[in-house]
mmCIF file of C-alpha atoms and ligand atoms in Angstrom:
data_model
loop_
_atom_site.group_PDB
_atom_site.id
_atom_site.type_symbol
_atom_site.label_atom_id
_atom_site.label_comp_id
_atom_site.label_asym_id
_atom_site.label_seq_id
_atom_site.Cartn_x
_atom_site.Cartn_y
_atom_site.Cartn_z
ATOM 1 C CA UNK S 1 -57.237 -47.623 -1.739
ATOM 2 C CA UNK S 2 -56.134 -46.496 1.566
ATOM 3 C CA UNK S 3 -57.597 -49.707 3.419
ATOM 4 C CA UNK S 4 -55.913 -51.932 0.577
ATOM 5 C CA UNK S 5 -52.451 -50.503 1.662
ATOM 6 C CA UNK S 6 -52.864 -51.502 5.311
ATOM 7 C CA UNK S 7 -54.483 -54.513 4.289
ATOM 8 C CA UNK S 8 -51.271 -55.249 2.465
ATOM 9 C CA UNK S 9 -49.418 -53.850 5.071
ATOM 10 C CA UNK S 10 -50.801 -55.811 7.459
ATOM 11 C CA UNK S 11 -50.586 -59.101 6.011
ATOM 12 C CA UNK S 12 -46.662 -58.432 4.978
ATOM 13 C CA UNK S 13 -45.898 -57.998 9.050
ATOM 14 C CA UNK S 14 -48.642 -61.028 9.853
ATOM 15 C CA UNK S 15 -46.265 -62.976 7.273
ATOM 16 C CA UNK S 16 -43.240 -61.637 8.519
ATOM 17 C CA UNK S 17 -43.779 -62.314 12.222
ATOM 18 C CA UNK S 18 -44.780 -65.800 11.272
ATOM 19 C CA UNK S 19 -41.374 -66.292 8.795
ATOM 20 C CA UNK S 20 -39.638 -65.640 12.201
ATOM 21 C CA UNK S 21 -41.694 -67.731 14.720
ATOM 22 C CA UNK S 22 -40.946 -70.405 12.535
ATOM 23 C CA UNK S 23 -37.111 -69.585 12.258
ATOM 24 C CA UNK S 24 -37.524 -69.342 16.230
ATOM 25 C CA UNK S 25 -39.288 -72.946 16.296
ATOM 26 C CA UNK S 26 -37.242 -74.728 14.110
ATOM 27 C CA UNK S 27 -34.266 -73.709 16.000
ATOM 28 C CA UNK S 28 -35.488 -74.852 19.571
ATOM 29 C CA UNK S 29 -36.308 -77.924 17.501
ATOM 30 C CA UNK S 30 -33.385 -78.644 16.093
ATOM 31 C CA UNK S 31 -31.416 -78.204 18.947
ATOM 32 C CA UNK S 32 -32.942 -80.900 20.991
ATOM 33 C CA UNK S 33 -32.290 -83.447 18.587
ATOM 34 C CA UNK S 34 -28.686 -82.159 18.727
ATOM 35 C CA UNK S 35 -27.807 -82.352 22.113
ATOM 36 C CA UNK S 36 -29.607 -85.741 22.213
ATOM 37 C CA UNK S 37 -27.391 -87.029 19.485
ATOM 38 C CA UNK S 38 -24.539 -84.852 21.748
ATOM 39 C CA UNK S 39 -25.292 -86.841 24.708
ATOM 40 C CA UNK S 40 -25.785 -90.441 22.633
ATOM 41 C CA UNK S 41 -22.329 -89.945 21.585
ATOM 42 C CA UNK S 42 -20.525 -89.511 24.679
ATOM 43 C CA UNK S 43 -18.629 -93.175 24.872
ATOM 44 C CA UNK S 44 -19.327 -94.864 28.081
ATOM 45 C CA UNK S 45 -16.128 -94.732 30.600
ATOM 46 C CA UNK S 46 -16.016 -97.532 33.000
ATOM 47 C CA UNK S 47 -14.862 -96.734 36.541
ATOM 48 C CA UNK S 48 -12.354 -97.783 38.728
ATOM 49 C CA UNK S 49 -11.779 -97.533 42.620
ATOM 50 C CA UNK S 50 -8.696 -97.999 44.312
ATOM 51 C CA UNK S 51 -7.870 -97.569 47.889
ATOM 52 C CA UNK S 52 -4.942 -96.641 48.950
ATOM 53 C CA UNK S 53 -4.173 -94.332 45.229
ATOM 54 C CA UNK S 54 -1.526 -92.151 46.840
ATOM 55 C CA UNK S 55 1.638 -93.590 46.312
ATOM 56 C CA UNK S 56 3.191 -97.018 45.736
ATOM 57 C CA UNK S 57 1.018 -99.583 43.678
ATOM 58 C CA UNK S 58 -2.170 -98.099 44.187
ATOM 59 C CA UNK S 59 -0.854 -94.872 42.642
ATOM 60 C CA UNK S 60 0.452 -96.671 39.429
ATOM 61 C CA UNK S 61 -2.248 -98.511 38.746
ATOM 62 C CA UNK S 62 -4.893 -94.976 39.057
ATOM 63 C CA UNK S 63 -2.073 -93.266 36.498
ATOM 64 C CA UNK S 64 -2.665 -96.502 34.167
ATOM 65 C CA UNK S 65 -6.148 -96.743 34.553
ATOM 66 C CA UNK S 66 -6.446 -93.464 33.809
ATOM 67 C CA UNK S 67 -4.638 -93.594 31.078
ATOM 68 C CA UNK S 68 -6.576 -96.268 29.649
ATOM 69 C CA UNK S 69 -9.492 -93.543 29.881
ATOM 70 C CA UNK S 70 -10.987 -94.971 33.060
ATOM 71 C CA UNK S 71 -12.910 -93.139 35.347
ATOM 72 C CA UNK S 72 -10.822 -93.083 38.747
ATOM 73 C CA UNK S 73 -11.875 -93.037 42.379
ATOM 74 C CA UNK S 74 -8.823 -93.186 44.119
ATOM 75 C CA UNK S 75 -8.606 -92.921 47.884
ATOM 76 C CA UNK S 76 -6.222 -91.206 50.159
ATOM 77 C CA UNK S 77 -6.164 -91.149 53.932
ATOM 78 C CA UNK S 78 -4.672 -87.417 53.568
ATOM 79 C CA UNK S 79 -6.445 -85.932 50.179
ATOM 80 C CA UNK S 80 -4.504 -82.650 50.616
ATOM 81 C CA UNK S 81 -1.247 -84.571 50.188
ATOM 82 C CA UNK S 82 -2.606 -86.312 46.890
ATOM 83 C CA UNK S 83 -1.504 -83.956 44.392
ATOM 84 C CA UNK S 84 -0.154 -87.065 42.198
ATOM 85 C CA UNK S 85 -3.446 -88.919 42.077
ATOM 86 C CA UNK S 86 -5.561 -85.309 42.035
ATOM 87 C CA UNK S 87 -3.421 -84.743 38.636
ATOM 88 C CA UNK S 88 -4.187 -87.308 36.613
ATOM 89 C CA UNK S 89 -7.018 -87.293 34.105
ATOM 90 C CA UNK S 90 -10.817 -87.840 34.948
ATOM 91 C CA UNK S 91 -9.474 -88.841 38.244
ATOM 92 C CA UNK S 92 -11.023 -88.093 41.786
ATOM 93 C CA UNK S 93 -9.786 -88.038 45.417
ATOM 94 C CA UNK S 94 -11.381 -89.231 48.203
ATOM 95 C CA UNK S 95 -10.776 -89.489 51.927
ATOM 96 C CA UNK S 96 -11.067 -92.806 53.187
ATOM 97 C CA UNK S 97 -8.783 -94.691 56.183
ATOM 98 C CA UNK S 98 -10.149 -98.108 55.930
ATOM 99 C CA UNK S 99 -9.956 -98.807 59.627
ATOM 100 C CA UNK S 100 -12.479 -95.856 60.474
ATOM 101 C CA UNK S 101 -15.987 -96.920 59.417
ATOM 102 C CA UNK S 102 -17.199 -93.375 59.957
ATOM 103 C CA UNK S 103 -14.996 -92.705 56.680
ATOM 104 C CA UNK S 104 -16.326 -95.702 54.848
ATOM 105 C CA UNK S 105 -19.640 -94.538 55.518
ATOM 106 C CA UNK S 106 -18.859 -90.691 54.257
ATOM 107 C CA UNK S 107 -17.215 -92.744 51.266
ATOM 108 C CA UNK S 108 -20.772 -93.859 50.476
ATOM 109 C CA UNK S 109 -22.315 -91.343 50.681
ATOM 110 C CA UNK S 110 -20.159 -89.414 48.446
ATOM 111 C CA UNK S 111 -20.481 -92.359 46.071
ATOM 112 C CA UNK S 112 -24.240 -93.099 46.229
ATOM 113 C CA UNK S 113 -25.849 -93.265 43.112
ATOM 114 C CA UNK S 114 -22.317 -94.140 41.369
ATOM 115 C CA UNK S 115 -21.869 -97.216 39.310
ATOM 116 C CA UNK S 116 -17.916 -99.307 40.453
ATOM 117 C CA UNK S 117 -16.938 -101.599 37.704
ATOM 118 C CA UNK S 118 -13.837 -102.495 39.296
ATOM 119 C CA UNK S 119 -13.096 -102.528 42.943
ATOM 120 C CA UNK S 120 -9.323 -102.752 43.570
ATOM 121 C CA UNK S 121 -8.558 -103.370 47.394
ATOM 122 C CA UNK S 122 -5.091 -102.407 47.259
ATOM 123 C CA UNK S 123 -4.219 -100.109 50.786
ATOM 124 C CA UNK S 124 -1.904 -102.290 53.188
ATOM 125 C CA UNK S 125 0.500 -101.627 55.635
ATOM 126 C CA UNK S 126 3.462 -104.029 56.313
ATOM 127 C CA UNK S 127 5.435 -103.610 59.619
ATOM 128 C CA UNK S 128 7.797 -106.347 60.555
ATOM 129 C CA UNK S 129 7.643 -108.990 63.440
ATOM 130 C CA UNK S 130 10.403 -111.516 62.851
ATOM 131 C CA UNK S 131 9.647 -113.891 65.805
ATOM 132 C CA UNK S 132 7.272 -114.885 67.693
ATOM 133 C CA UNK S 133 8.471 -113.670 71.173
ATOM 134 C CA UNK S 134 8.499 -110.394 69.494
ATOM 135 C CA UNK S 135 4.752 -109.865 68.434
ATOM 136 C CA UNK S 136 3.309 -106.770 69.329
ATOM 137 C CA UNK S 137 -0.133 -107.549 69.605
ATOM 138 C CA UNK S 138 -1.964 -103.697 69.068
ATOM 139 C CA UNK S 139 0.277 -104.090 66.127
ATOM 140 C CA UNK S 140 -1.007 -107.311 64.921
ATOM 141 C CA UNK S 141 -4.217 -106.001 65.220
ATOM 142 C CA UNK S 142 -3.456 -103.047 63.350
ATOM 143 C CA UNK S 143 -2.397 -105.156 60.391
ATOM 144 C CA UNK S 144 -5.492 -107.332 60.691
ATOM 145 C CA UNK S 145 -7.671 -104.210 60.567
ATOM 146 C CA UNK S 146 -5.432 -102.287 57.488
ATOM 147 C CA UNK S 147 -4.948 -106.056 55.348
ATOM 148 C CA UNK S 148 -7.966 -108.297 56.243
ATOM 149 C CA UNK S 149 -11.231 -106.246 57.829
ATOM 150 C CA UNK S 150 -10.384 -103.190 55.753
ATOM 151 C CA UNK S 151 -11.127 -104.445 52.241
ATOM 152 C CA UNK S 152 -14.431 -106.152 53.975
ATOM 153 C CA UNK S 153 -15.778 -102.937 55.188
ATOM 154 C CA UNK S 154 -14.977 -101.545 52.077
ATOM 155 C CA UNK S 155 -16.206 -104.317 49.570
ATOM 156 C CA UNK S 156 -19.298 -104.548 52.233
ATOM 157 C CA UNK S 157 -19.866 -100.515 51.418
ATOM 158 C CA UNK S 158 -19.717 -100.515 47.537
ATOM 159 C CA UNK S 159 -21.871 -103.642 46.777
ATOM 160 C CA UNK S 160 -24.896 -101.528 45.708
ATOM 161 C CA UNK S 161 -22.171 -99.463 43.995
ATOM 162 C CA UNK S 162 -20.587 -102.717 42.380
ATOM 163 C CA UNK S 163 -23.756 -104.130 41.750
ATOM 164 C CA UNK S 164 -25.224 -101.423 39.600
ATOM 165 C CA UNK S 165 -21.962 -102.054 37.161
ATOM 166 C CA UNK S 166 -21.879 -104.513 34.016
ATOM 167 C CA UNK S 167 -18.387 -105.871 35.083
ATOM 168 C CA UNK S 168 -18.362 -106.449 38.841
ATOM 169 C CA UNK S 169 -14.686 -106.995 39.383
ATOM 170 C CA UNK S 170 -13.373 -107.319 42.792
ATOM 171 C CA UNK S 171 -9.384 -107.442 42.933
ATOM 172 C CA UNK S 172 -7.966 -107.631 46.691
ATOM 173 C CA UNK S 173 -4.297 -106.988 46.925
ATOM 174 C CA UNK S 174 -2.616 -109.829 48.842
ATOM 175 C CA UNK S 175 0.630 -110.936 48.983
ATOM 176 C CA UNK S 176 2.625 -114.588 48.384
ATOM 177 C CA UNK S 177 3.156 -114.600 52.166
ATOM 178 C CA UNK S 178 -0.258 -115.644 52.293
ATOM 179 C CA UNK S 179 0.177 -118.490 50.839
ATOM 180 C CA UNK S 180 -0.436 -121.128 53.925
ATOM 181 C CA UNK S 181 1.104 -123.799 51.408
ATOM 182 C CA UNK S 182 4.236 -121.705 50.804
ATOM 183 C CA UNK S 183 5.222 -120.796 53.890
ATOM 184 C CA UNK S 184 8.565 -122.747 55.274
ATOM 185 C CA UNK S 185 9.794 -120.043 55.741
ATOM 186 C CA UNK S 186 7.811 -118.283 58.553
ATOM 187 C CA UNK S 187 8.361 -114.695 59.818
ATOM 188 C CA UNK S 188 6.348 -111.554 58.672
ATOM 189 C CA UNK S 189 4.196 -112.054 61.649
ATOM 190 C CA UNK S 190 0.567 -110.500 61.308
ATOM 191 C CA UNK S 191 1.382 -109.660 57.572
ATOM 192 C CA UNK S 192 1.547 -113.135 56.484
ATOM 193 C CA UNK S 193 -2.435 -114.099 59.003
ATOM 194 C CA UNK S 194 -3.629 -110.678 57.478
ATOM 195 C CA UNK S 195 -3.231 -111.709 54.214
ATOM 196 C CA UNK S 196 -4.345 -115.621 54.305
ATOM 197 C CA UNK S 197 -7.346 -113.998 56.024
ATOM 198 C CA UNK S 198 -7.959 -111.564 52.891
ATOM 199 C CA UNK S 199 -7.680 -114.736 50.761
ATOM 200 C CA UNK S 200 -10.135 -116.716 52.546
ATOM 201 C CA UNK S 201 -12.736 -113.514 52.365
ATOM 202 C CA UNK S 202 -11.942 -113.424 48.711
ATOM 203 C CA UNK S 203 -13.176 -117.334 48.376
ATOM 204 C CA UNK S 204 -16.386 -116.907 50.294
ATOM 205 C CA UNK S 205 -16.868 -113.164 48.446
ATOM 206 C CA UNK S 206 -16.397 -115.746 44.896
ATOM 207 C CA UNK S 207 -18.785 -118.313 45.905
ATOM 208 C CA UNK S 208 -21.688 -115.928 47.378
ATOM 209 C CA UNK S 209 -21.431 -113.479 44.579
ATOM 210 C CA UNK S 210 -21.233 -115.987 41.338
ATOM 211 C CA UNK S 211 -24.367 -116.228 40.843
ATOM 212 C CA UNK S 212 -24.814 -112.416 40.156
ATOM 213 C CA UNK S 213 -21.827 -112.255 37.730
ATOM 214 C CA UNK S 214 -19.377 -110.884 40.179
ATOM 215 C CA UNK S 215 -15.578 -111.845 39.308
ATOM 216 C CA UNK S 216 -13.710 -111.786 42.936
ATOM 217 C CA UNK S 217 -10.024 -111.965 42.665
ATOM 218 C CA UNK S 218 -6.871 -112.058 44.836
ATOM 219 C CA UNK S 219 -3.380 -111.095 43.340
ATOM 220 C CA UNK S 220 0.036 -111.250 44.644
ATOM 221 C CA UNK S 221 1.667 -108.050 42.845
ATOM 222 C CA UNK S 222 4.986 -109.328 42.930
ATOM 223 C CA UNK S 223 8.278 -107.814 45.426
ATOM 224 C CA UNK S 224 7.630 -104.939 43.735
ATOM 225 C CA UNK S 225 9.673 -101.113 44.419
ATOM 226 C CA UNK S 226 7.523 -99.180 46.771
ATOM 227 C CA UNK S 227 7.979 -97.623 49.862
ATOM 228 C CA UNK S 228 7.063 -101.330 51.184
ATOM 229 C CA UNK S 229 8.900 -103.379 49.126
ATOM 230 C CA UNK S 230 12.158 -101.042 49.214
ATOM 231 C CA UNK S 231 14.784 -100.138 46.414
ATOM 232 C CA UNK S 232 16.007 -103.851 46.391
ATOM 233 C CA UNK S 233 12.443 -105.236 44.933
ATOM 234 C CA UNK S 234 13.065 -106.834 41.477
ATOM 235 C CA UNK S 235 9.851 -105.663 39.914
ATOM 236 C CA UNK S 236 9.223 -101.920 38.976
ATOM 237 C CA UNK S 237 5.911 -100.671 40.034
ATOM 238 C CA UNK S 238 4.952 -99.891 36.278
ATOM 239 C CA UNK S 239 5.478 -103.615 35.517
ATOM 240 C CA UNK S 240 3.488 -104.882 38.756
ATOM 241 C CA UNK S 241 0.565 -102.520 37.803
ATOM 242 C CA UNK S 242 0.344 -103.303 34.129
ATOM 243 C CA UNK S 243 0.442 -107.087 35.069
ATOM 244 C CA UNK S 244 -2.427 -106.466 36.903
ATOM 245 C CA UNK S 245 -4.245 -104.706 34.778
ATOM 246 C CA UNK S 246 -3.641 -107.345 31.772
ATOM 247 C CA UNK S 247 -5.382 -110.177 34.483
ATOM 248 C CA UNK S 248 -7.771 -107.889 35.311
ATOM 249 C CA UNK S 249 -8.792 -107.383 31.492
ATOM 250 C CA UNK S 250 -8.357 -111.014 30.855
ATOM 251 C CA UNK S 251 -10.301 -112.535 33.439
ATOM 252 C CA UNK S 252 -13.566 -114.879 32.973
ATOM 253 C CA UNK S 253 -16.327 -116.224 35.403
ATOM 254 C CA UNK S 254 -14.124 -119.533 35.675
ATOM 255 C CA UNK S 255 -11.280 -117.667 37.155
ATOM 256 C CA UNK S 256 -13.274 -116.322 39.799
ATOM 257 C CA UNK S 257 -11.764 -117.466 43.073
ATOM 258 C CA UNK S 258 -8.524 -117.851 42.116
ATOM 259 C CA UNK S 259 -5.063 -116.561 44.142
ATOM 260 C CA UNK S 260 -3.293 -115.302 40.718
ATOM 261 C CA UNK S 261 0.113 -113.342 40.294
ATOM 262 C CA UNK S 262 0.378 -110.566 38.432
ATOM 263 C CA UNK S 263 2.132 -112.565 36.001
ATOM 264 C CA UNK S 264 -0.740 -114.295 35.449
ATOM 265 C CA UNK S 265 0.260 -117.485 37.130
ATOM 266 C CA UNK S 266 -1.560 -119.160 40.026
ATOM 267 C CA UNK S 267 -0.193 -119.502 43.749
ATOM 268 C CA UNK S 268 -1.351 -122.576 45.874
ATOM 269 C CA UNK S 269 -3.408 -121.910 48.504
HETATM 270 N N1 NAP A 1 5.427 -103.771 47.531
HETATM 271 C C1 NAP A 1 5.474 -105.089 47.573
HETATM 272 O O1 NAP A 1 6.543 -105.721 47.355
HETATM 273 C C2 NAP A 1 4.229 -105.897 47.849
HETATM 274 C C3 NAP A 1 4.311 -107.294 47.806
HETATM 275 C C4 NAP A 1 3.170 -108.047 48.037
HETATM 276 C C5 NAP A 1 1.957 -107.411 48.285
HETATM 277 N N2 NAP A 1 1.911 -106.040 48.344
HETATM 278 C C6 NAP A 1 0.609 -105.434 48.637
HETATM 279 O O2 NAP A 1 0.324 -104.427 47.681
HETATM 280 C C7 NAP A 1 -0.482 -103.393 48.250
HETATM 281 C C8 NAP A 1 0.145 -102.029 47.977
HETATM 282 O O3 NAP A 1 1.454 -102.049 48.510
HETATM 283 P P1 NAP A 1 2.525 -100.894 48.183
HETATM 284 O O4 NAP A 1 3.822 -101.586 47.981
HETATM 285 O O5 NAP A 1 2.006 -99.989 47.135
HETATM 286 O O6 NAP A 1 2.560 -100.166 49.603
HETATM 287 P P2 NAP A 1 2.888 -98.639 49.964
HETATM 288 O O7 NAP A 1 3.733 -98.024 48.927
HETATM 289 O O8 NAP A 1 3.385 -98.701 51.372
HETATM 290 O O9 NAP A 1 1.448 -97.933 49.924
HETATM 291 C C9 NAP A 1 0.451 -98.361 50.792
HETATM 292 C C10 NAP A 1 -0.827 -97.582 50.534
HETATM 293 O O10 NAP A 1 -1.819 -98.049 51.464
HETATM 294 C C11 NAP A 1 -2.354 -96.919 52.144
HETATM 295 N N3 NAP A 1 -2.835 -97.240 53.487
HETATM 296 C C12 NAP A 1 -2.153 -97.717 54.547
HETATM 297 N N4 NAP A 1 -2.950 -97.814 55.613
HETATM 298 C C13 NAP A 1 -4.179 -97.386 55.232
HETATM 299 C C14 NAP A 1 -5.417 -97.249 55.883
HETATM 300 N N5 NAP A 1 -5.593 -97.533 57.176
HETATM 301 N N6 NAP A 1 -6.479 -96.770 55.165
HETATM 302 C C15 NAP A 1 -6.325 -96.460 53.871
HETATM 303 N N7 NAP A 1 -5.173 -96.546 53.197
HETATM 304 C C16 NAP A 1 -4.113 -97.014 53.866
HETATM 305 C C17 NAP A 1 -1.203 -95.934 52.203
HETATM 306 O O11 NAP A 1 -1.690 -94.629 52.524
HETATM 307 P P3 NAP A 1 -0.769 -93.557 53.334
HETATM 308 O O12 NAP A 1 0.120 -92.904 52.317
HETATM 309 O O13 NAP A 1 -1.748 -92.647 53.960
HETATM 310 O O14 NAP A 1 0.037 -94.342 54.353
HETATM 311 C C18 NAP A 1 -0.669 -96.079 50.800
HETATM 312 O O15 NAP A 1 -1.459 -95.372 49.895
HETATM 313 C C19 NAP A 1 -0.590 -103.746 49.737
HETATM 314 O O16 NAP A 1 -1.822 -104.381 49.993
HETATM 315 C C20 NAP A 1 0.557 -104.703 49.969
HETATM 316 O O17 NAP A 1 0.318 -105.575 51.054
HETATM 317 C C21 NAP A 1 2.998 -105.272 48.125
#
């Protein structure tokens, strides 16, 4: 009698214990399953890097992108004085001066592994030479290496970056005054070189990187109300930015190549 009771006994706990392993194992199972189907659901973000996101155009355009629900890299040559761009959603600051190749190269590192959809060369300086007897010519070179060899280094940098991306979009910044067929007027010394140089990059960049799907771009944002363009610029940086953005959404392989405004128009070489 007594050995039937601890039989009993026995096999009550044995079933017991066993009700609960399989509680235990059903749980662990079910929640991998779950946080699979957790991580299949996040939606995928696309990313965008801007240089020069600190004020001005750049700025707008990282508050619209991220907006949009973009993923923004936007660059600052001061990040502690970025509090603007550091605010926005999903966005992140980085250093970067793109005259200093030491900073492009801590840019990459920071950035290895990380897919670019869109590059967006925007950072430029514009200091004014009116004539030619007045050409400073460290200062010329200055705008060269800002306007035409900084978006090279950094385009250069990010091609793995760019490459590993569905979209591969490359939008340099330029400027009407680059325009060699629309200039009668002359003036803007350095600016005007800088930016026909950026143009001509932006062709070869075009050609070269067809083949691999690449869109390369360069738009003229309009005169537009920055600390450049000054209080008297007809277009609002808001406008500027979202005409942009509504090329960069719209554009196809064919319009690779192409000097477009932010209008959507094209400029003549
Ligand atoms: N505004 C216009 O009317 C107009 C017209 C045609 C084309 N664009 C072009 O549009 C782009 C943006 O112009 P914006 O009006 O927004 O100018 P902005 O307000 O003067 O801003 C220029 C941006 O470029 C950055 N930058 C300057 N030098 C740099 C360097 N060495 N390395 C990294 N970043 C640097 C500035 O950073 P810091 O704050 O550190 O100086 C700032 O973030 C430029 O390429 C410009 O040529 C403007």
């Amino acid at each position: 009698m007594n050995t039937n009771i601890i039989e009993s006994t026995f096999i009550q706990i044995t079933l017991k214990l066993l009700f609960v392993a399989s509680l235990l194992v059903s749980s662990i199972s079910c929640a991998q399953p779950d946080s699979d189907a957790g991580e299949n659901k996040k939606t995928y973000a696309a990313t965008v890097l801007i240089t020069g996101a600190n004020r001005g155009i750049g700025l707008e355009l990282a508050r619209q992108y991220s907006e949009a629900g973009w993923q923004v890299i936007g660059t600052a040559r001061q990040p502690d004085r970025a509090m603007e761009l550091a605010n926005l959603n999903n966005a992140r600051v980085v250093q970067l001066d793109v005259t200093d190749q030491d900073s492009v190269m801590r840019l990459v590192n920071e950035l290895s592994g990380q897919s670019i959809d869109l590059l967006i060369n925007n950072a430029g300086i514009l200091p004014m030479m009116r004539s030619v007897a007045n050409i400073d010519i460290d200062q010329f070179e200055y705008i060269v290496a800002v306007n035409s060899i900084g978006p090279v280094r950094v385009t250069q940098a990010l091609l793995p970056n760019l490459r590993a991306s569905q979209q591969k979009k490359i939008i340099n910044i330029t400027s009407n005054l680059g325009s060699i067929t629309d200039n009668t007027g002359g003036g803007f010394y350095g600016y005007r070189e800088s930016k026909a140089a950026l143009n001509m990059f932006t062709r070869s960049l075009a050609a070269e990187l067809r083949p691999e799907g690449f869109i390369c771009i360069v738009i003229h944002p309009g005169w537009v109300q920055t600390d450049m363009g000054g209080a008297n610029a007809p277009v609002p940086v808001q406008e500027s930015a979202t005409g942009i953005r509504s090329v960069v959404d719209s554009l196809a392989p064919e319009d690779s190549g192409k000097y477009w405004t932010f209008e959507g128009e094209q400029i003549p070489w």
